[in-house]
XYZ file of C-alpha atoms in Angstrom:
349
model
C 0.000 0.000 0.000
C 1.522 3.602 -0.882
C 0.061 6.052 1.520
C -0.761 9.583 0.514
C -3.975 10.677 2.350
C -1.961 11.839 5.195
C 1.657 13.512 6.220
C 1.946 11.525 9.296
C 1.103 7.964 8.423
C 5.419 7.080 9.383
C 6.687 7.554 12.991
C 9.591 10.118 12.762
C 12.804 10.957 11.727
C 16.204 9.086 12.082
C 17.684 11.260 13.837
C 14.944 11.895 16.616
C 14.552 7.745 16.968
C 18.705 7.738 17.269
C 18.414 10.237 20.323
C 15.409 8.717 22.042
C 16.829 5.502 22.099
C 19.809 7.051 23.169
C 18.756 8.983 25.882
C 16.292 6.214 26.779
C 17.637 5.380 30.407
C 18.623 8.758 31.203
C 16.596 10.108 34.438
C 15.421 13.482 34.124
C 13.154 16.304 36.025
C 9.774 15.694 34.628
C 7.401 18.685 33.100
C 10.127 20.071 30.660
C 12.469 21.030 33.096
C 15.057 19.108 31.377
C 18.405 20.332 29.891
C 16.759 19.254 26.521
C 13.809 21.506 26.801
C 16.144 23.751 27.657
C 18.420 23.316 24.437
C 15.267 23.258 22.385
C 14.078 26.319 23.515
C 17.726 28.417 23.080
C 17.851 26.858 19.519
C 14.083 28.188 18.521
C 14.739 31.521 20.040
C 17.904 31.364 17.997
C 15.755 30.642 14.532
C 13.179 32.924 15.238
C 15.681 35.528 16.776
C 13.881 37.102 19.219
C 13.352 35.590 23.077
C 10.409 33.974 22.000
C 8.276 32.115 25.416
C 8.089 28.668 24.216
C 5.839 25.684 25.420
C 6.032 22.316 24.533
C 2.850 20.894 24.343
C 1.631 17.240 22.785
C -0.415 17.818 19.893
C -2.299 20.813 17.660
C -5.674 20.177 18.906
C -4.093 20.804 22.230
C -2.429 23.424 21.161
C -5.006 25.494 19.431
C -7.638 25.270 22.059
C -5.093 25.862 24.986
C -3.588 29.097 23.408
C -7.220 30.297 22.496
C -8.654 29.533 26.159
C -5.973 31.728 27.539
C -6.264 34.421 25.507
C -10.032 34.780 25.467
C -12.232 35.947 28.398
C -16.352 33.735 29.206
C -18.004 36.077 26.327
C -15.234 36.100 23.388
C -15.242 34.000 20.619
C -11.858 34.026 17.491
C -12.404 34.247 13.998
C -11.133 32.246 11.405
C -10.800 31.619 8.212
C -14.312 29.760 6.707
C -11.455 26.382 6.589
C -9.865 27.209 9.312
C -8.443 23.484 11.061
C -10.350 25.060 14.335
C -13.843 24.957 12.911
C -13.826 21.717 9.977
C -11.714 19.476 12.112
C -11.351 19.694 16.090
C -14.531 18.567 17.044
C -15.528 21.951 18.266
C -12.874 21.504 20.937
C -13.062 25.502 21.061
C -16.518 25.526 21.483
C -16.481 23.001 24.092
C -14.341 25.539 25.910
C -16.610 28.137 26.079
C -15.496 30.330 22.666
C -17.207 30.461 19.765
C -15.662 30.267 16.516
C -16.225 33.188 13.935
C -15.981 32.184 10.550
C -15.267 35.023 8.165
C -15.579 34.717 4.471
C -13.381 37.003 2.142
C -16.782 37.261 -0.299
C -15.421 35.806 -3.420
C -15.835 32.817 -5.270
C -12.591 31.237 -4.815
C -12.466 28.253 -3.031
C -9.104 28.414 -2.177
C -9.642 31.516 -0.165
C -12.262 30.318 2.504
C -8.921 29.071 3.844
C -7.504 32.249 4.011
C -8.262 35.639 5.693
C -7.827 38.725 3.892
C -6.929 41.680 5.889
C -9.370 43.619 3.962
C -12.326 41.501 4.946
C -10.795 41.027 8.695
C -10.662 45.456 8.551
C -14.289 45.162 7.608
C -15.943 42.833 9.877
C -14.302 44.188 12.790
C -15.054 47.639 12.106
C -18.442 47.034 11.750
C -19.009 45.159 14.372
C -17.096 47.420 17.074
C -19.281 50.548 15.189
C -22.466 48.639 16.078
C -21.404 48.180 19.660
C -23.436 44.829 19.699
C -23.133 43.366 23.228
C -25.796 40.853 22.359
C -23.370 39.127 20.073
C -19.525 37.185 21.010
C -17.219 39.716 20.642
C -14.286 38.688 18.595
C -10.856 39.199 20.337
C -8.206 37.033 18.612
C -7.554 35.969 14.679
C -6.601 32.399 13.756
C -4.823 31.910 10.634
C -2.318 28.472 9.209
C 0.464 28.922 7.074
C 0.327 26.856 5.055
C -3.824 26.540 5.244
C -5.696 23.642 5.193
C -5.744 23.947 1.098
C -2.115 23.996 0.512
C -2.028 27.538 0.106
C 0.431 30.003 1.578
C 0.243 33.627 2.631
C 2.937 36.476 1.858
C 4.855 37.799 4.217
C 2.839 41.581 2.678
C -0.216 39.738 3.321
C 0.590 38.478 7.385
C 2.149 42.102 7.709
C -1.474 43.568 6.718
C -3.459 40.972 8.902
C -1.003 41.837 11.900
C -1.581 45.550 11.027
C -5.622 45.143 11.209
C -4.993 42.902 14.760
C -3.139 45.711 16.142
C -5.847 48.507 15.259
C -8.490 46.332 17.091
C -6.049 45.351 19.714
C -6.483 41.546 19.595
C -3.239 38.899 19.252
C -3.319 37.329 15.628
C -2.297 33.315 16.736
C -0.788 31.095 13.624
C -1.340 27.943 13.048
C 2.164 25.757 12.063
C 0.754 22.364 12.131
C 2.575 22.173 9.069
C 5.142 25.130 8.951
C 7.804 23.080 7.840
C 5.985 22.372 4.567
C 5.527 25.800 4.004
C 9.156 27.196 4.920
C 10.394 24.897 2.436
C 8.655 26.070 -0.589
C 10.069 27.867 -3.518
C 7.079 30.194 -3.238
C 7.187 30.918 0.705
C 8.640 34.459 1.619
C 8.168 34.228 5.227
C 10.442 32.917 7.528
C 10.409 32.404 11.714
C 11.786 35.865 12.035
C 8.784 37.183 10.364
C 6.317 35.111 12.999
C 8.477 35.976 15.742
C 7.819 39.702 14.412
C 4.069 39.665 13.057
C 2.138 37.340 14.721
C 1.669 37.798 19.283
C 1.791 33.436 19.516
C 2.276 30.611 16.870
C 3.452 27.503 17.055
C 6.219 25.445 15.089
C 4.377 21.793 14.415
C 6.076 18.641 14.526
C 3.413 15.986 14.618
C 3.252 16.209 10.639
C 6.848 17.632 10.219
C 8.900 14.592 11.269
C 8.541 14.191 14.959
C 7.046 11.256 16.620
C 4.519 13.953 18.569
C 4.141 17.317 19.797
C 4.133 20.824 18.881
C 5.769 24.117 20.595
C 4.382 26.922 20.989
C 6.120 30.301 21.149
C 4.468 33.324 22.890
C 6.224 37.085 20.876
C 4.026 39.144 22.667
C 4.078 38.307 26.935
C 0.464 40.241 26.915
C -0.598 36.786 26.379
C 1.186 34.173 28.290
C -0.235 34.902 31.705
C -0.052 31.957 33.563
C 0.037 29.805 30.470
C 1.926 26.835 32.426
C -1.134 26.564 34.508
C -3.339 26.752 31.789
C -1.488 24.047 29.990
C -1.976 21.932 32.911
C -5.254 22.632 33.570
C -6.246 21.822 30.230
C -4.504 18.503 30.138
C -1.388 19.045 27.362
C 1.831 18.700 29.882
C 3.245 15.422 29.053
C 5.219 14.496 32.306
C 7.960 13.349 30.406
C 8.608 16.202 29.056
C 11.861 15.328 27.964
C 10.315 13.402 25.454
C 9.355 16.545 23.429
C 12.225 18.413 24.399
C 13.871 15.751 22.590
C 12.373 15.613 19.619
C 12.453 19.996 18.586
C 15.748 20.276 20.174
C 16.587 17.008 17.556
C 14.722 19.323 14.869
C 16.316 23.001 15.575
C 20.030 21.039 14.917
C 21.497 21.271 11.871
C 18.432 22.950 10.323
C 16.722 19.137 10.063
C 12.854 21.083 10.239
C 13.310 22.695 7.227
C 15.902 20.248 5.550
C 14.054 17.027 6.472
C 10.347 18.243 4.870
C 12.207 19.973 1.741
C 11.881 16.988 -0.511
C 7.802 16.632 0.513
C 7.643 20.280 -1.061
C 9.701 18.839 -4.276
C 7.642 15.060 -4.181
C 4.394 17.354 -3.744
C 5.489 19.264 -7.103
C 5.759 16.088 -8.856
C 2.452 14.419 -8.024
C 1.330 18.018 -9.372
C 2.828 17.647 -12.696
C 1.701 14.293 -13.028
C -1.853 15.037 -12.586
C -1.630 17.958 -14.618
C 0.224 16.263 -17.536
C -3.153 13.966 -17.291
C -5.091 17.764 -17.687
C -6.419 17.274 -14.490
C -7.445 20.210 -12.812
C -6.937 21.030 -9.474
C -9.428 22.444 -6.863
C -6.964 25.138 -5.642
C -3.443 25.903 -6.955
C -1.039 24.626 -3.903
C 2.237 24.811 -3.772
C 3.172 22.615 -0.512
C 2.679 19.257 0.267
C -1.262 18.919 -0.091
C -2.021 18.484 -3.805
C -6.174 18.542 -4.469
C -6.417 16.711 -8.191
C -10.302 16.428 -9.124
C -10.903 13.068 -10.284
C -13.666 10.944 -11.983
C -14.996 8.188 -10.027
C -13.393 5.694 -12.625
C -10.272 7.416 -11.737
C -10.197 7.055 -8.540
C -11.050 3.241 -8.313
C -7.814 2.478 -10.917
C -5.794 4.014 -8.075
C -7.260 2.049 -5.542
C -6.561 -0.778 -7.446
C -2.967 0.096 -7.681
C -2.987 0.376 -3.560
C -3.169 3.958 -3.628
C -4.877 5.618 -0.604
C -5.607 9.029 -0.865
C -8.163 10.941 1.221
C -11.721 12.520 -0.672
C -11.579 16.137 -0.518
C -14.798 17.680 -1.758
C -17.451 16.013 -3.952
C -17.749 18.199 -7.286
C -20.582 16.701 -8.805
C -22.320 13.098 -9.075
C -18.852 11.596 -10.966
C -16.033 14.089 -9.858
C -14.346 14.863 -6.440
C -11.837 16.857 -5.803
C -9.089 14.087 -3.863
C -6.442 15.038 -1.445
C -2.899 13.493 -1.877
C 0.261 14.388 0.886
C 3.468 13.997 0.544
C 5.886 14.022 4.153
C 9.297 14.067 5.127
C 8.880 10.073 5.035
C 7.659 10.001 1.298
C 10.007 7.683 -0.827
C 11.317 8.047 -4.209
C 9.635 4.813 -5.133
C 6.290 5.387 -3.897
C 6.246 8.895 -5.948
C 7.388 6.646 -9.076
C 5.199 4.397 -8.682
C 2.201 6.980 -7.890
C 4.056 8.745 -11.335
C 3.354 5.678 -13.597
C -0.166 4.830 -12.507
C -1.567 8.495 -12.716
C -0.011 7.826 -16.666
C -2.192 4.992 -16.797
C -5.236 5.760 -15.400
Protein backbone atom coordinates (compact mmCIF):
# COMPACT_ATOMS: atom_id res chain seq x y z
CA UNK A 1 0.00 0.00 0.00
CA UNK A 2 1.52 3.60 -0.88
CA UNK A 3 0.06 6.05 1.52
CA UNK A 4 -0.76 9.58 0.51
CA UNK A 5 -3.97 10.68 2.35
CA UNK A 6 -1.96 11.84 5.19
CA UNK A 7 1.66 13.51 6.22
CA UNK A 8 1.95 11.52 9.30
CA UNK A 9 1.10 7.96 8.42
CA UNK A 10 5.42 7.08 9.38
CA UNK A 11 6.69 7.55 12.99
CA UNK A 12 9.59 10.12 12.76
CA UNK A 13 12.80 10.96 11.73
CA UNK A 14 16.20 9.09 12.08
CA UNK A 15 17.68 11.26 13.84
CA UNK A 16 14.94 11.90 16.62
CA UNK A 17 14.55 7.75 16.97
CA UNK A 18 18.70 7.74 17.27
CA UNK A 19 18.41 10.24 20.32
CA UNK A 20 15.41 8.72 22.04
CA UNK A 21 16.83 5.50 22.10
CA UNK A 22 19.81 7.05 23.17
CA UNK A 23 18.76 8.98 25.88
CA UNK A 24 16.29 6.21 26.78
CA UNK A 25 17.64 5.38 30.41
CA UNK A 26 18.62 8.76 31.20
CA UNK A 27 16.60 10.11 34.44
CA UNK A 28 15.42 13.48 34.12
CA UNK A 29 13.15 16.30 36.03
CA UNK A 30 9.77 15.69 34.63
CA UNK A 31 7.40 18.69 33.10
CA UNK A 32 10.13 20.07 30.66
CA UNK A 33 12.47 21.03 33.10
CA UNK A 34 15.06 19.11 31.38
CA UNK A 35 18.41 20.33 29.89
CA UNK A 36 16.76 19.25 26.52
CA UNK A 37 13.81 21.51 26.80
CA UNK A 38 16.14 23.75 27.66
CA UNK A 39 18.42 23.32 24.44
CA UNK A 40 15.27 23.26 22.38
CA UNK A 41 14.08 26.32 23.52
CA UNK A 42 17.73 28.42 23.08
CA UNK A 43 17.85 26.86 19.52
CA UNK A 44 14.08 28.19 18.52
CA UNK A 45 14.74 31.52 20.04
CA UNK A 46 17.90 31.36 18.00
CA UNK A 47 15.76 30.64 14.53
CA UNK A 48 13.18 32.92 15.24
CA UNK A 49 15.68 35.53 16.78
CA UNK A 50 13.88 37.10 19.22
CA UNK A 51 13.35 35.59 23.08
CA UNK A 52 10.41 33.97 22.00
CA UNK A 53 8.28 32.12 25.42
CA UNK A 54 8.09 28.67 24.22
CA UNK A 55 5.84 25.68 25.42
CA UNK A 56 6.03 22.32 24.53
CA UNK A 57 2.85 20.89 24.34
CA UNK A 58 1.63 17.24 22.78
CA UNK A 59 -0.42 17.82 19.89
CA UNK A 60 -2.30 20.81 17.66
CA UNK A 61 -5.67 20.18 18.91
CA UNK A 62 -4.09 20.80 22.23
CA UNK A 63 -2.43 23.42 21.16
CA UNK A 64 -5.01 25.49 19.43
CA UNK A 65 -7.64 25.27 22.06
CA UNK A 66 -5.09 25.86 24.99
CA UNK A 67 -3.59 29.10 23.41
CA UNK A 68 -7.22 30.30 22.50
CA UNK A 69 -8.65 29.53 26.16
CA UNK A 70 -5.97 31.73 27.54
CA UNK A 71 -6.26 34.42 25.51
CA UNK A 72 -10.03 34.78 25.47
CA UNK A 73 -12.23 35.95 28.40
CA UNK A 74 -16.35 33.74 29.21
CA UNK A 75 -18.00 36.08 26.33
CA UNK A 76 -15.23 36.10 23.39
CA UNK A 77 -15.24 34.00 20.62
CA UNK A 78 -11.86 34.03 17.49
CA UNK A 79 -12.40 34.25 14.00
CA UNK A 80 -11.13 32.25 11.41
CA UNK A 81 -10.80 31.62 8.21
CA UNK A 82 -14.31 29.76 6.71
CA UNK A 83 -11.46 26.38 6.59
CA UNK A 84 -9.87 27.21 9.31
CA UNK A 85 -8.44 23.48 11.06
CA UNK A 86 -10.35 25.06 14.33
CA UNK A 87 -13.84 24.96 12.91
CA UNK A 88 -13.83 21.72 9.98
CA UNK A 89 -11.71 19.48 12.11
CA UNK A 90 -11.35 19.69 16.09
CA UNK A 91 -14.53 18.57 17.04
CA UNK A 92 -15.53 21.95 18.27
CA UNK A 93 -12.87 21.50 20.94
CA UNK A 94 -13.06 25.50 21.06
CA UNK A 95 -16.52 25.53 21.48
CA UNK A 96 -16.48 23.00 24.09
CA UNK A 97 -14.34 25.54 25.91
CA UNK A 98 -16.61 28.14 26.08
CA UNK A 99 -15.50 30.33 22.67
CA UNK A 100 -17.21 30.46 19.77
CA UNK A 101 -15.66 30.27 16.52
CA UNK A 102 -16.23 33.19 13.94
CA UNK A 103 -15.98 32.18 10.55
CA UNK A 104 -15.27 35.02 8.16
CA UNK A 105 -15.58 34.72 4.47
CA UNK A 106 -13.38 37.00 2.14
CA UNK A 107 -16.78 37.26 -0.30
CA UNK A 108 -15.42 35.81 -3.42
CA UNK A 109 -15.84 32.82 -5.27
CA UNK A 110 -12.59 31.24 -4.82
CA UNK A 111 -12.47 28.25 -3.03
CA UNK A 112 -9.10 28.41 -2.18
CA UNK A 113 -9.64 31.52 -0.16
CA UNK A 114 -12.26 30.32 2.50
CA UNK A 115 -8.92 29.07 3.84
CA UNK A 116 -7.50 32.25 4.01
CA UNK A 117 -8.26 35.64 5.69
CA UNK A 118 -7.83 38.72 3.89
CA UNK A 119 -6.93 41.68 5.89
CA UNK A 120 -9.37 43.62 3.96
CA UNK A 121 -12.33 41.50 4.95
CA UNK A 122 -10.79 41.03 8.70
CA UNK A 123 -10.66 45.46 8.55
CA UNK A 124 -14.29 45.16 7.61
CA UNK A 125 -15.94 42.83 9.88
CA UNK A 126 -14.30 44.19 12.79
CA UNK A 127 -15.05 47.64 12.11
CA UNK A 128 -18.44 47.03 11.75
CA UNK A 129 -19.01 45.16 14.37
CA UNK A 130 -17.10 47.42 17.07
CA UNK A 131 -19.28 50.55 15.19
CA UNK A 132 -22.47 48.64 16.08
CA UNK A 133 -21.40 48.18 19.66
CA UNK A 134 -23.44 44.83 19.70
CA UNK A 135 -23.13 43.37 23.23
CA UNK A 136 -25.80 40.85 22.36
CA UNK A 137 -23.37 39.13 20.07
CA UNK A 138 -19.53 37.19 21.01
CA UNK A 139 -17.22 39.72 20.64
CA UNK A 140 -14.29 38.69 18.59
CA UNK A 141 -10.86 39.20 20.34
CA UNK A 142 -8.21 37.03 18.61
CA UNK A 143 -7.55 35.97 14.68
CA UNK A 144 -6.60 32.40 13.76
CA UNK A 145 -4.82 31.91 10.63
CA UNK A 146 -2.32 28.47 9.21
CA UNK A 147 0.46 28.92 7.07
CA UNK A 148 0.33 26.86 5.05
CA UNK A 149 -3.82 26.54 5.24
CA UNK A 150 -5.70 23.64 5.19
CA UNK A 151 -5.74 23.95 1.10
CA UNK A 152 -2.11 24.00 0.51
CA UNK A 153 -2.03 27.54 0.11
CA UNK A 154 0.43 30.00 1.58
CA UNK A 155 0.24 33.63 2.63
CA UNK A 156 2.94 36.48 1.86
CA UNK A 157 4.86 37.80 4.22
CA UNK A 158 2.84 41.58 2.68
CA UNK A 159 -0.22 39.74 3.32
CA UNK A 160 0.59 38.48 7.38
CA UNK A 161 2.15 42.10 7.71
CA UNK A 162 -1.47 43.57 6.72
CA UNK A 163 -3.46 40.97 8.90
CA UNK A 164 -1.00 41.84 11.90
CA UNK A 165 -1.58 45.55 11.03
CA UNK A 166 -5.62 45.14 11.21
CA UNK A 167 -4.99 42.90 14.76
CA UNK A 168 -3.14 45.71 16.14
CA UNK A 169 -5.85 48.51 15.26
CA UNK A 170 -8.49 46.33 17.09
CA UNK A 171 -6.05 45.35 19.71
CA UNK A 172 -6.48 41.55 19.59
CA UNK A 173 -3.24 38.90 19.25
CA UNK A 174 -3.32 37.33 15.63
CA UNK A 175 -2.30 33.31 16.74
CA UNK A 176 -0.79 31.09 13.62
CA UNK A 177 -1.34 27.94 13.05
CA UNK A 178 2.16 25.76 12.06
CA UNK A 179 0.75 22.36 12.13
CA UNK A 180 2.58 22.17 9.07
CA UNK A 181 5.14 25.13 8.95
CA UNK A 182 7.80 23.08 7.84
CA UNK A 183 5.99 22.37 4.57
CA UNK A 184 5.53 25.80 4.00
CA UNK A 185 9.16 27.20 4.92
CA UNK A 186 10.39 24.90 2.44
CA UNK A 187 8.65 26.07 -0.59
CA UNK A 188 10.07 27.87 -3.52
CA UNK A 189 7.08 30.19 -3.24
CA UNK A 190 7.19 30.92 0.70
CA UNK A 191 8.64 34.46 1.62
CA UNK A 192 8.17 34.23 5.23
CA UNK A 193 10.44 32.92 7.53
CA UNK A 194 10.41 32.40 11.71
CA UNK A 195 11.79 35.86 12.03
CA UNK A 196 8.78 37.18 10.36
CA UNK A 197 6.32 35.11 13.00
CA UNK A 198 8.48 35.98 15.74
CA UNK A 199 7.82 39.70 14.41
CA UNK A 200 4.07 39.66 13.06
CA UNK A 201 2.14 37.34 14.72
CA UNK A 202 1.67 37.80 19.28
CA UNK A 203 1.79 33.44 19.52
CA UNK A 204 2.28 30.61 16.87
CA UNK A 205 3.45 27.50 17.06
CA UNK A 206 6.22 25.44 15.09
CA UNK A 207 4.38 21.79 14.42
CA UNK A 208 6.08 18.64 14.53
CA UNK A 209 3.41 15.99 14.62
CA UNK A 210 3.25 16.21 10.64
CA UNK A 211 6.85 17.63 10.22
CA UNK A 212 8.90 14.59 11.27
CA UNK A 213 8.54 14.19 14.96
CA UNK A 214 7.05 11.26 16.62
CA UNK A 215 4.52 13.95 18.57
CA UNK A 216 4.14 17.32 19.80
CA UNK A 217 4.13 20.82 18.88
CA UNK A 218 5.77 24.12 20.59
CA UNK A 219 4.38 26.92 20.99
CA UNK A 220 6.12 30.30 21.15
CA UNK A 221 4.47 33.32 22.89
CA UNK A 222 6.22 37.09 20.88
CA UNK A 223 4.03 39.14 22.67
CA UNK A 224 4.08 38.31 26.94
CA UNK A 225 0.46 40.24 26.91
CA UNK A 226 -0.60 36.79 26.38
CA UNK A 227 1.19 34.17 28.29
CA UNK A 228 -0.24 34.90 31.71
CA UNK A 229 -0.05 31.96 33.56
CA UNK A 230 0.04 29.81 30.47
CA UNK A 231 1.93 26.83 32.43
CA UNK A 232 -1.13 26.56 34.51
CA UNK A 233 -3.34 26.75 31.79
CA UNK A 234 -1.49 24.05 29.99
CA UNK A 235 -1.98 21.93 32.91
CA UNK A 236 -5.25 22.63 33.57
CA UNK A 237 -6.25 21.82 30.23
CA UNK A 238 -4.50 18.50 30.14
CA UNK A 239 -1.39 19.04 27.36
CA UNK A 240 1.83 18.70 29.88
CA UNK A 241 3.25 15.42 29.05
CA UNK A 242 5.22 14.50 32.31
CA UNK A 243 7.96 13.35 30.41
CA UNK A 244 8.61 16.20 29.06
CA UNK A 245 11.86 15.33 27.96
CA UNK A 246 10.31 13.40 25.45
CA UNK A 247 9.36 16.55 23.43
CA UNK A 248 12.22 18.41 24.40
CA UNK A 249 13.87 15.75 22.59
CA UNK A 250 12.37 15.61 19.62
CA UNK A 251 12.45 20.00 18.59
CA UNK A 252 15.75 20.28 20.17
CA UNK A 253 16.59 17.01 17.56
CA UNK A 254 14.72 19.32 14.87
CA UNK A 255 16.32 23.00 15.58
CA UNK A 256 20.03 21.04 14.92
CA UNK A 257 21.50 21.27 11.87
CA UNK A 258 18.43 22.95 10.32
CA UNK A 259 16.72 19.14 10.06
CA UNK A 260 12.85 21.08 10.24
CA UNK A 261 13.31 22.69 7.23
CA UNK A 262 15.90 20.25 5.55
CA UNK A 263 14.05 17.03 6.47
CA UNK A 264 10.35 18.24 4.87
CA UNK A 265 12.21 19.97 1.74
CA UNK A 266 11.88 16.99 -0.51
CA UNK A 267 7.80 16.63 0.51
CA UNK A 268 7.64 20.28 -1.06
CA UNK A 269 9.70 18.84 -4.28
CA UNK A 270 7.64 15.06 -4.18
CA UNK A 271 4.39 17.35 -3.74
CA UNK A 272 5.49 19.26 -7.10
CA UNK A 273 5.76 16.09 -8.86
CA UNK A 274 2.45 14.42 -8.02
CA UNK A 275 1.33 18.02 -9.37
CA UNK A 276 2.83 17.65 -12.70
CA UNK A 277 1.70 14.29 -13.03
CA UNK A 278 -1.85 15.04 -12.59
CA UNK A 279 -1.63 17.96 -14.62
CA UNK A 280 0.22 16.26 -17.54
CA UNK A 281 -3.15 13.97 -17.29
CA UNK A 282 -5.09 17.76 -17.69
CA UNK A 283 -6.42 17.27 -14.49
CA UNK A 284 -7.44 20.21 -12.81
CA UNK A 285 -6.94 21.03 -9.47
CA UNK A 286 -9.43 22.44 -6.86
CA UNK A 287 -6.96 25.14 -5.64
CA UNK A 288 -3.44 25.90 -6.96
CA UNK A 289 -1.04 24.63 -3.90
CA UNK A 290 2.24 24.81 -3.77
CA UNK A 291 3.17 22.62 -0.51
CA UNK A 292 2.68 19.26 0.27
CA UNK A 293 -1.26 18.92 -0.09
CA UNK A 294 -2.02 18.48 -3.81
CA UNK A 295 -6.17 18.54 -4.47
CA UNK A 296 -6.42 16.71 -8.19
CA UNK A 297 -10.30 16.43 -9.12
CA UNK A 298 -10.90 13.07 -10.28
CA UNK A 299 -13.67 10.94 -11.98
CA UNK A 300 -15.00 8.19 -10.03
CA UNK A 301 -13.39 5.69 -12.63
CA UNK A 302 -10.27 7.42 -11.74
CA UNK A 303 -10.20 7.06 -8.54
CA UNK A 304 -11.05 3.24 -8.31
CA UNK A 305 -7.81 2.48 -10.92
CA UNK A 306 -5.79 4.01 -8.08
CA UNK A 307 -7.26 2.05 -5.54
CA UNK A 308 -6.56 -0.78 -7.45
CA UNK A 309 -2.97 0.10 -7.68
CA UNK A 310 -2.99 0.38 -3.56
CA UNK A 311 -3.17 3.96 -3.63
CA UNK A 312 -4.88 5.62 -0.60
CA UNK A 313 -5.61 9.03 -0.87
CA UNK A 314 -8.16 10.94 1.22
CA UNK A 315 -11.72 12.52 -0.67
CA UNK A 316 -11.58 16.14 -0.52
CA UNK A 317 -14.80 17.68 -1.76
CA UNK A 318 -17.45 16.01 -3.95
CA UNK A 319 -17.75 18.20 -7.29
CA UNK A 320 -20.58 16.70 -8.81
CA UNK A 321 -22.32 13.10 -9.07
CA UNK A 322 -18.85 11.60 -10.97
CA UNK A 323 -16.03 14.09 -9.86
CA UNK A 324 -14.35 14.86 -6.44
CA UNK A 325 -11.84 16.86 -5.80
CA UNK A 326 -9.09 14.09 -3.86
CA UNK A 327 -6.44 15.04 -1.45
CA UNK A 328 -2.90 13.49 -1.88
CA UNK A 329 0.26 14.39 0.89
CA UNK A 330 3.47 14.00 0.54
CA UNK A 331 5.89 14.02 4.15
CA UNK A 332 9.30 14.07 5.13
CA UNK A 333 8.88 10.07 5.03
CA UNK A 334 7.66 10.00 1.30
CA UNK A 335 10.01 7.68 -0.83
CA UNK A 336 11.32 8.05 -4.21
CA UNK A 337 9.63 4.81 -5.13
CA UNK A 338 6.29 5.39 -3.90
CA UNK A 339 6.25 8.89 -5.95
CA UNK A 340 7.39 6.65 -9.08
CA UNK A 341 5.20 4.40 -8.68
CA UNK A 342 2.20 6.98 -7.89
CA UNK A 343 4.06 8.74 -11.33
CA UNK A 344 3.35 5.68 -13.60
CA UNK A 345 -0.17 4.83 -12.51
CA UNK A 346 -1.57 8.50 -12.72
CA UNK A 347 -0.01 7.83 -16.67
CA UNK A 348 -2.19 4.99 -16.80
CA UNK A 349 -5.24 5.76 -15.40
Amino acid sequence: MFRFENDYAEGCIKEILDELVKTNYEQSPGYRADKYCESAEVKIQKACKKDVDVHFLVGGTQANMIVLDAILRPHQGVVSPILGHINVHEVGAIEGRGHKVITLSNNDDKLDNESKISSSALDGYLSDFFEKDDWHKVQPAAVYISHPTERGALYTREELINIKKVCDKFEMPLFLDGARLAYALSSDENDITLEDLAKYTDVFYIGGTKCGAMFGEAVCFTNNKYNKDFKCISKHNGGVLAKGRMLGIQFDTLFTDNNYINKCKKAYDYAMRIKKAFEDKGIEFLVESYTNQQFPILTKDQQEKLREKNISFNIELDIDEDKSATRFCSSWATTEESIEFLEDAIGGM
